[in-house]
mmCIF file of C-alpha atoms in Angstrom:
data_model
loop_
_atom_site.group_PDB
_atom_site.id
_atom_site.type_symbol
_atom_site.label_atom_id
_atom_site.label_comp_id
_atom_site.label_asym_id
_atom_site.label_seq_id
_atom_site.Cartn_x
_atom_site.Cartn_y
_atom_site.Cartn_z
ATOM 1 C CA MET A 1 10.315 -13.398 -33.277
ATOM 2 C CA LYS A 2 8.734 -10.665 -31.030
ATOM 3 C CA LYS A 3 6.100 -8.465 -32.788
ATOM 4 C CA LYS A 4 6.805 -4.575 -32.216
ATOM 5 C CA ILE A 5 4.655 -1.493 -32.267
ATOM 6 C CA ALA A 6 6.836 1.532 -33.458
ATOM 7 C CA PRO A 7 5.121 4.936 -33.069
ATOM 8 C CA SER A 8 6.089 7.405 -35.608
ATOM 9 C CA ILE A 9 6.843 10.934 -34.524
ATOM 10 C CA LEU A 10 5.742 12.260 -37.580
ATOM 11 C CA SER A 11 2.262 12.506 -36.274
ATOM 12 C CA ALA A 12 3.171 13.671 -32.808
ATOM 13 C CA ASP A 13 2.584 17.175 -31.452
ATOM 14 C CA PHE A 14 6.077 18.817 -32.124
ATOM 15 C CA SER A 15 5.308 21.596 -29.710
ATOM 16 C CA ARG A 16 5.658 18.914 -27.161
ATOM 17 C CA LEU A 17 7.760 16.445 -28.793
ATOM 18 C CA GLY A 18 9.573 15.182 -25.719
ATOM 19 C CA GLU A 19 6.356 14.789 -23.656
ATOM 20 C CA GLU A 20 4.906 12.630 -26.594
ATOM 21 C CA VAL A 21 7.843 10.144 -26.979
ATOM 22 C CA LYS A 22 7.910 9.761 -23.246
ATOM 23 C CA ALA A 23 4.289 9.044 -23.245
ATOM 24 C CA VAL A 24 4.206 6.297 -26.043
ATOM 25 C CA GLU A 25 7.460 4.915 -24.095
ATOM 26 C CA LYS A 26 5.356 4.645 -20.933
ATOM 27 C CA ALA A 27 2.226 3.208 -22.858
ATOM 28 C CA GLY A 28 4.326 0.362 -23.899
ATOM 29 C CA ALA A 29 6.056 1.023 -27.352
ATOM 30 C CA HIS A 30 8.942 -1.128 -28.574
ATOM 31 C CA LEU A 31 10.789 1.604 -30.467
ATOM 32 C CA ILE A 32 10.305 5.189 -31.890
ATOM 33 C CA HIS A 33 10.120 5.636 -35.601
ATOM 34 C CA VAL A 34 11.773 8.857 -36.879
ATOM 35 C CA ASP A 35 10.886 9.975 -40.344
ATOM 36 C CA VAL A 36 13.662 12.049 -42.120
ATOM 37 C CA MET A 37 12.581 13.798 -45.079
ATOM 38 C CA ASP A 38 14.741 16.073 -47.370
ATOM 39 C CA GLY A 39 12.198 17.842 -49.838
ATOM 40 C CA HIS A 40 14.020 15.806 -52.884
ATOM 41 C CA PHE A 41 13.290 12.247 -52.540
ATOM 42 C CA VAL A 42 10.072 13.167 -51.170
ATOM 43 C CA PRO A 43 7.962 16.380 -51.336
ATOM 44 C CA ASN A 44 8.137 17.031 -47.710
ATOM 45 C CA ILE A 45 10.897 18.302 -45.237
ATOM 46 C CA THR A 46 11.055 17.157 -41.705
ATOM 47 C CA ILE A 47 13.784 16.755 -39.280
ATOM 48 C CA GLY A 48 17.512 16.173 -39.237
ATOM 49 C CA PRO A 49 20.259 14.844 -36.793
ATOM 50 C CA VAL A 50 19.982 17.451 -34.334
ATOM 51 C CA VAL A 51 16.418 16.306 -33.417
ATOM 52 C CA VAL A 52 17.757 12.543 -33.284
ATOM 53 C CA GLN A 53 20.445 13.746 -30.835
ATOM 54 C CA GLY A 54 17.720 15.442 -28.635
ATOM 55 C CA LEU A 55 15.456 12.269 -28.682
ATOM 56 C CA ARG A 56 18.415 10.094 -27.774
ATOM 57 C CA LYS A 57 18.430 11.819 -24.419
ATOM 58 C CA LEU A 58 14.828 11.509 -23.780
ATOM 59 C CA THR A 59 14.325 7.671 -24.379
ATOM 60 C CA SER A 60 15.995 4.470 -23.704
ATOM 61 C CA LEU A 61 13.831 2.970 -26.523
ATOM 62 C CA PRO A 62 15.698 2.091 -29.886
ATOM 63 C CA LEU A 63 15.545 4.935 -32.489
ATOM 64 C CA ASP A 64 14.496 3.642 -35.857
ATOM 65 C CA VAL A 65 15.582 6.366 -38.400
ATOM 66 C CA HIS A 66 13.849 6.231 -41.646
ATOM 67 C CA LEU A 67 15.931 8.090 -44.184
ATOM 68 C CA MET A 68 13.729 9.288 -47.162
ATOM 69 C CA ILE A 69 16.369 11.309 -48.714
ATOM 70 C CA GLU A 70 18.494 11.348 -51.753
ATOM 71 C CA GLU A 71 22.123 10.098 -51.649
ATOM 72 C CA PRO A 72 21.472 8.541 -47.864
ATOM 73 C CA GLU A 73 25.002 7.131 -47.926
ATOM 74 C CA ARG A 74 26.292 10.749 -47.555
ATOM 75 C CA TYR A 75 24.439 11.109 -44.220
ATOM 76 C CA VAL A 76 24.355 7.564 -42.372
ATOM 77 C CA GLU A 77 27.489 8.418 -40.445
ATOM 78 C CA VAL A 78 25.927 11.659 -38.884
ATOM 79 C CA PHE A 79 22.707 10.258 -38.055
ATOM 80 C CA ALA A 80 24.379 7.048 -36.429
ATOM 81 C CA GLU A 81 26.723 9.654 -34.382
ATOM 82 C CA ALA A 82 23.266 11.347 -33.463
ATOM 83 C CA GLY A 83 22.080 8.262 -31.579
ATOM 84 C CA SER A 84 20.243 6.115 -34.336
ATOM 85 C CA ASP A 85 20.213 2.662 -33.192
ATOM 86 C CA TRP A 86 18.351 1.248 -36.546
ATOM 87 C CA ILE A 87 18.581 3.009 -39.851
ATOM 88 C CA THR A 88 16.651 2.440 -43.047
ATOM 89 C CA ILE A 89 17.608 3.428 -46.424
ATOM 90 C CA HIS A 90 15.517 3.337 -49.634
ATOM 91 C CA ALA A 91 16.591 0.766 -52.404
ATOM 92 C CA GLU A 92 15.208 3.663 -54.843
ATOM 93 C CA ALA A 93 17.533 6.423 -53.461
ATOM 94 C CA CYS A 94 20.849 4.650 -52.634
ATOM 95 C CA SER A 95 22.890 3.228 -55.664
ATOM 96 C CA PRO A 96 25.956 1.877 -53.507
ATOM 97 C CA LEU A 97 23.581 -0.184 -51.494
ATOM 98 C CA ARG A 98 25.576 -2.916 -50.446
ATOM 99 C CA GLN A 99 28.495 -0.673 -49.568
ATOM 100 C CA THR A 100 26.157 1.684 -47.407
ATOM 101 C CA ILE A 101 24.677 -1.261 -45.475
ATOM 102 C CA ARG A 102 28.051 -2.434 -44.746
ATOM 103 C CA LYS A 103 28.915 0.924 -43.508
ATOM 104 C CA LEU A 104 26.051 0.949 -41.281
ATOM 105 C CA ARG A 105 27.151 -2.272 -39.680
ATOM 106 C CA GLN A 106 30.440 -0.740 -39.157
ATOM 107 C CA LEU A 107 28.708 2.067 -37.422
ATOM 108 C CA LYS A 108 27.224 -0.253 -35.135
ATOM 109 C CA VAL A 109 23.713 0.380 -36.274
ATOM 110 C CA ARG A 110 20.956 -2.325 -37.341
ATOM 111 C CA PRO A 111 20.706 -1.782 -41.212
ATOM 112 C CA GLY A 112 17.568 -1.783 -42.863
ATOM 113 C CA VAL A 113 16.218 -1.334 -46.492
ATOM 114 C CA VAL A 114 12.857 0.370 -47.564
ATOM 115 C CA VAL A 115 10.744 -0.374 -50.652
ATOM 116 C CA ASN A 116 8.056 1.883 -52.061
ATOM 117 C CA PRO A 117 4.658 0.352 -53.031
ATOM 118 C CA SER A 118 5.669 0.598 -56.682
ATOM 119 C CA THR A 119 9.087 -1.023 -56.191
ATOM 120 C CA SER A 120 9.486 -4.535 -57.051
ATOM 121 C CA LEU A 121 10.627 -7.026 -54.351
ATOM 122 C CA LYS A 122 13.285 -8.211 -56.846
ATOM 123 C CA THR A 123 15.227 -5.119 -55.927
ATOM 124 C CA LEU A 124 16.106 -6.526 -52.742
ATOM 125 C CA TYR A 125 17.195 -10.118 -53.742
ATOM 126 C CA PRO A 126 20.979 -8.961 -53.897
ATOM 127 C CA ILE A 127 21.106 -7.475 -50.326
ATOM 128 C CA LEU A 128 18.460 -9.563 -48.221
ATOM 129 C CA ASP A 129 21.387 -11.551 -46.668
ATOM 130 C CA GLN A 130 22.898 -8.002 -45.617
ATOM 131 C CA VAL A 131 20.002 -6.457 -43.922
ATOM 132 C CA ASP A 132 18.436 -7.049 -40.397
ATOM 133 C CA TYR A 133 14.961 -5.916 -41.438
ATOM 134 C CA VAL A 134 13.107 -4.677 -44.674
ATOM 135 C CA LEU A 135 10.500 -1.767 -44.372
ATOM 136 C CA VAL A 136 7.745 -2.060 -46.730
ATOM 137 C CA MET A 137 5.893 1.077 -47.381
ATOM 138 C CA SER A 138 2.165 0.614 -47.482
ATOM 139 C CA VAL A 139 1.617 4.496 -48.661
ATOM 140 C CA HIS A 140 3.627 6.593 -51.045
ATOM 141 C CA PRO A 141 6.155 8.294 -48.687
ATOM 142 C CA GLY A 142 6.244 11.926 -47.755
ATOM 143 C CA PHE A 143 3.192 12.795 -45.674
ATOM 144 C CA GLY A 144 1.397 11.215 -42.816
ATOM 145 C CA GLY A 145 -2.197 10.377 -42.399
ATOM 146 C CA GLN A 146 -2.626 8.557 -45.862
ATOM 147 C CA PRO A 147 -4.795 5.317 -46.111
ATOM 148 C CA LEU A 148 -3.040 1.955 -46.330
ATOM 149 C CA ILE A 149 -2.768 0.766 -49.802
ATOM 150 C CA PRO A 150 -4.380 -2.567 -49.721
ATOM 151 C CA SER A 151 -2.477 -4.229 -52.517
ATOM 152 C CA THR A 152 0.719 -3.747 -50.617
ATOM 153 C CA LEU A 153 -0.300 -6.353 -48.277
ATOM 154 C CA ARG A 154 0.253 -8.937 -51.086
ATOM 155 C CA LYS A 155 3.951 -7.705 -51.294
ATOM 156 C CA VAL A 156 4.294 -8.272 -47.369
ATOM 157 C CA SER A 157 3.058 -11.755 -47.842
ATOM 158 C CA GLN A 158 5.366 -12.440 -50.612
ATOM 159 C CA LEU A 159 8.248 -11.222 -48.666
ATOM 160 C CA ARG A 160 7.108 -13.139 -45.800
ATOM 161 C CA LYS A 161 7.495 -16.408 -47.887
ATOM 162 C CA ILE A 162 11.023 -15.468 -49.047
ATOM 163 C CA VAL A 163 12.202 -14.460 -45.680
ATOM 164 C CA ASP A 164 10.978 -17.510 -43.909
ATOM 165 C CA ARG A 165 12.583 -19.837 -46.641
ATOM 166 C CA ASP A 166 15.948 -18.057 -46.883
ATOM 167 C CA TYR A 167 16.566 -15.348 -44.600
ATOM 168 C CA PRO A 168 14.712 -16.167 -41.216
ATOM 169 C CA SER A 169 16.506 -13.516 -39.427
ATOM 170 C CA VAL A 170 15.147 -10.636 -41.244
ATOM 171 C CA GLU A 171 12.295 -8.720 -39.790
ATOM 172 C CA ILE A 172 9.424 -7.308 -41.830
ATOM 173 C CA ALA A 173 8.356 -3.768 -41.043
ATOM 174 C CA VAL A 174 5.258 -2.082 -42.505
ATOM 175 C CA ASP A 175 4.691 1.623 -42.513
ATOM 176 C CA GLY A 176 1.911 3.799 -43.825
ATOM 177 C CA GLY A 177 -1.905 4.091 -42.946
ATOM 178 C CA ILE A 178 -1.949 1.329 -40.069
ATOM 179 C CA LYS A 179 -4.476 1.597 -37.343
ATOM 180 C CA VAL A 180 -6.693 -0.311 -34.993
ATOM 181 C CA GLU A 181 -9.225 -1.159 -37.732
ATOM 182 C CA ASN A 182 -6.549 -2.866 -40.197
ATOM 183 C CA ILE A 183 -3.594 -3.910 -38.071
ATOM 184 C CA THR A 184 -4.841 -7.433 -38.054
ATOM 185 C CA ASP A 185 -4.769 -7.781 -41.739
ATOM 186 C CA VAL A 186 -1.139 -6.360 -41.727
ATOM 187 C CA ALA A 187 -0.150 -8.951 -39.043
ATOM 188 C CA LYS A 188 -1.917 -11.836 -41.064
ATOM 189 C CA ALA A 189 0.205 -10.626 -44.111
ATOM 190 C CA GLY A 190 3.361 -11.289 -42.216
ATOM 191 C CA ALA A 191 4.570 -8.107 -40.502
ATOM 192 C CA ASP A 192 6.831 -8.122 -37.385
ATOM 193 C CA ILE A 193 7.196 -4.623 -36.849
ATOM 194 C CA PHE A 194 4.209 -2.065 -37.189
ATOM 195 C CA VAL A 195 4.762 1.549 -37.851
ATOM 196 C CA LEU A 196 2.017 3.791 -36.761
ATOM 197 C CA GLY A 197 1.660 7.613 -36.858
ATOM 198 C CA THR A 198 -1.884 8.918 -36.795
ATOM 199 C CA GLY A 199 -2.977 5.413 -35.701
ATOM 200 C CA ILE A 200 -1.628 6.079 -32.102
ATOM 201 C CA PHE A 201 -0.786 9.901 -31.736
ATOM 202 C CA LYS A 202 -4.275 10.911 -32.907
ATOM 203 C CA THR A 203 -5.918 8.731 -30.380
ATOM 204 C CA LYS A 204 -6.880 9.923 -26.987
ATOM 205 C CA ASN A 205 -5.205 7.377 -24.597
ATOM 206 C CA TYR A 206 -1.875 5.945 -26.033
ATOM 207 C CA LYS A 207 -1.645 3.306 -23.334
ATOM 208 C CA GLU A 208 -5.126 1.731 -24.420
ATOM 209 C CA THR A 209 -4.478 1.960 -27.981
ATOM 210 C CA ILE A 210 -1.038 0.292 -27.675
ATOM 211 C CA ARG A 211 -2.496 -2.260 -25.334
ATOM 212 C CA LYS A 212 -5.260 -2.996 -28.189
ATOM 213 C CA LEU A 213 -2.682 -3.223 -30.928
ATOM 214 C CA LYS A 214 -0.340 -5.387 -29.133
ATOM 215 C CA LYS A 215 -3.241 -7.930 -28.572
ATOM 216 C CA MET A 216 -4.417 -7.689 -32.068
ATOM 217 C CA ILE A 217 -1.086 -8.298 -33.710
ATOM 218 C CA ASN A 218 -0.378 -11.352 -31.177
ATOM 219 C CA ASP A 219 -3.772 -12.887 -31.960
ATOM 220 C CA ALA A 220 -3.587 -12.599 -35.620
#
């Protein structure tokens, strides 16, 4: 399974968001990670489907839309229509989880599920056969720039064993505090997809940073 670098636009310069997205695409990113926050499920507010619609016109890369919102089942359709290619919903925020994942498939979107650092992997057991990928949060969601919580890498390793044994087509994504200094540890834990915000957008040369990140994850 090809390992992927996913720049998170939460850390981009929003005054030149289009240029930033084009720059990381040119630099070799595999997909664009879009954090949607509602001020309820998490204490921050970010963007909505209108921005996703705008991004869709700017890049040919898949848009990986992470819904950090309450009752995501109410909004998946509008985000799919805006141009999302992948959508992740939080296990903690969605009670009709299986039905919502099924709806995402009907909308021709790759469905994923997210778990917070304190959420047990057992929450995922009933739906691992339904999703294309699992996003493990390695920080508490809501704000960019937080340091990676080291204990979350054990959860990634545990999930890797479960996926390899029973669900080999499921990809594992990790989001939060990843940078050049620790991405090798995240790769060794078993991640397939690496979401980086400040770890890319706060560096001086995106192309060089992504080149280095790709080498490190493939060498791990």
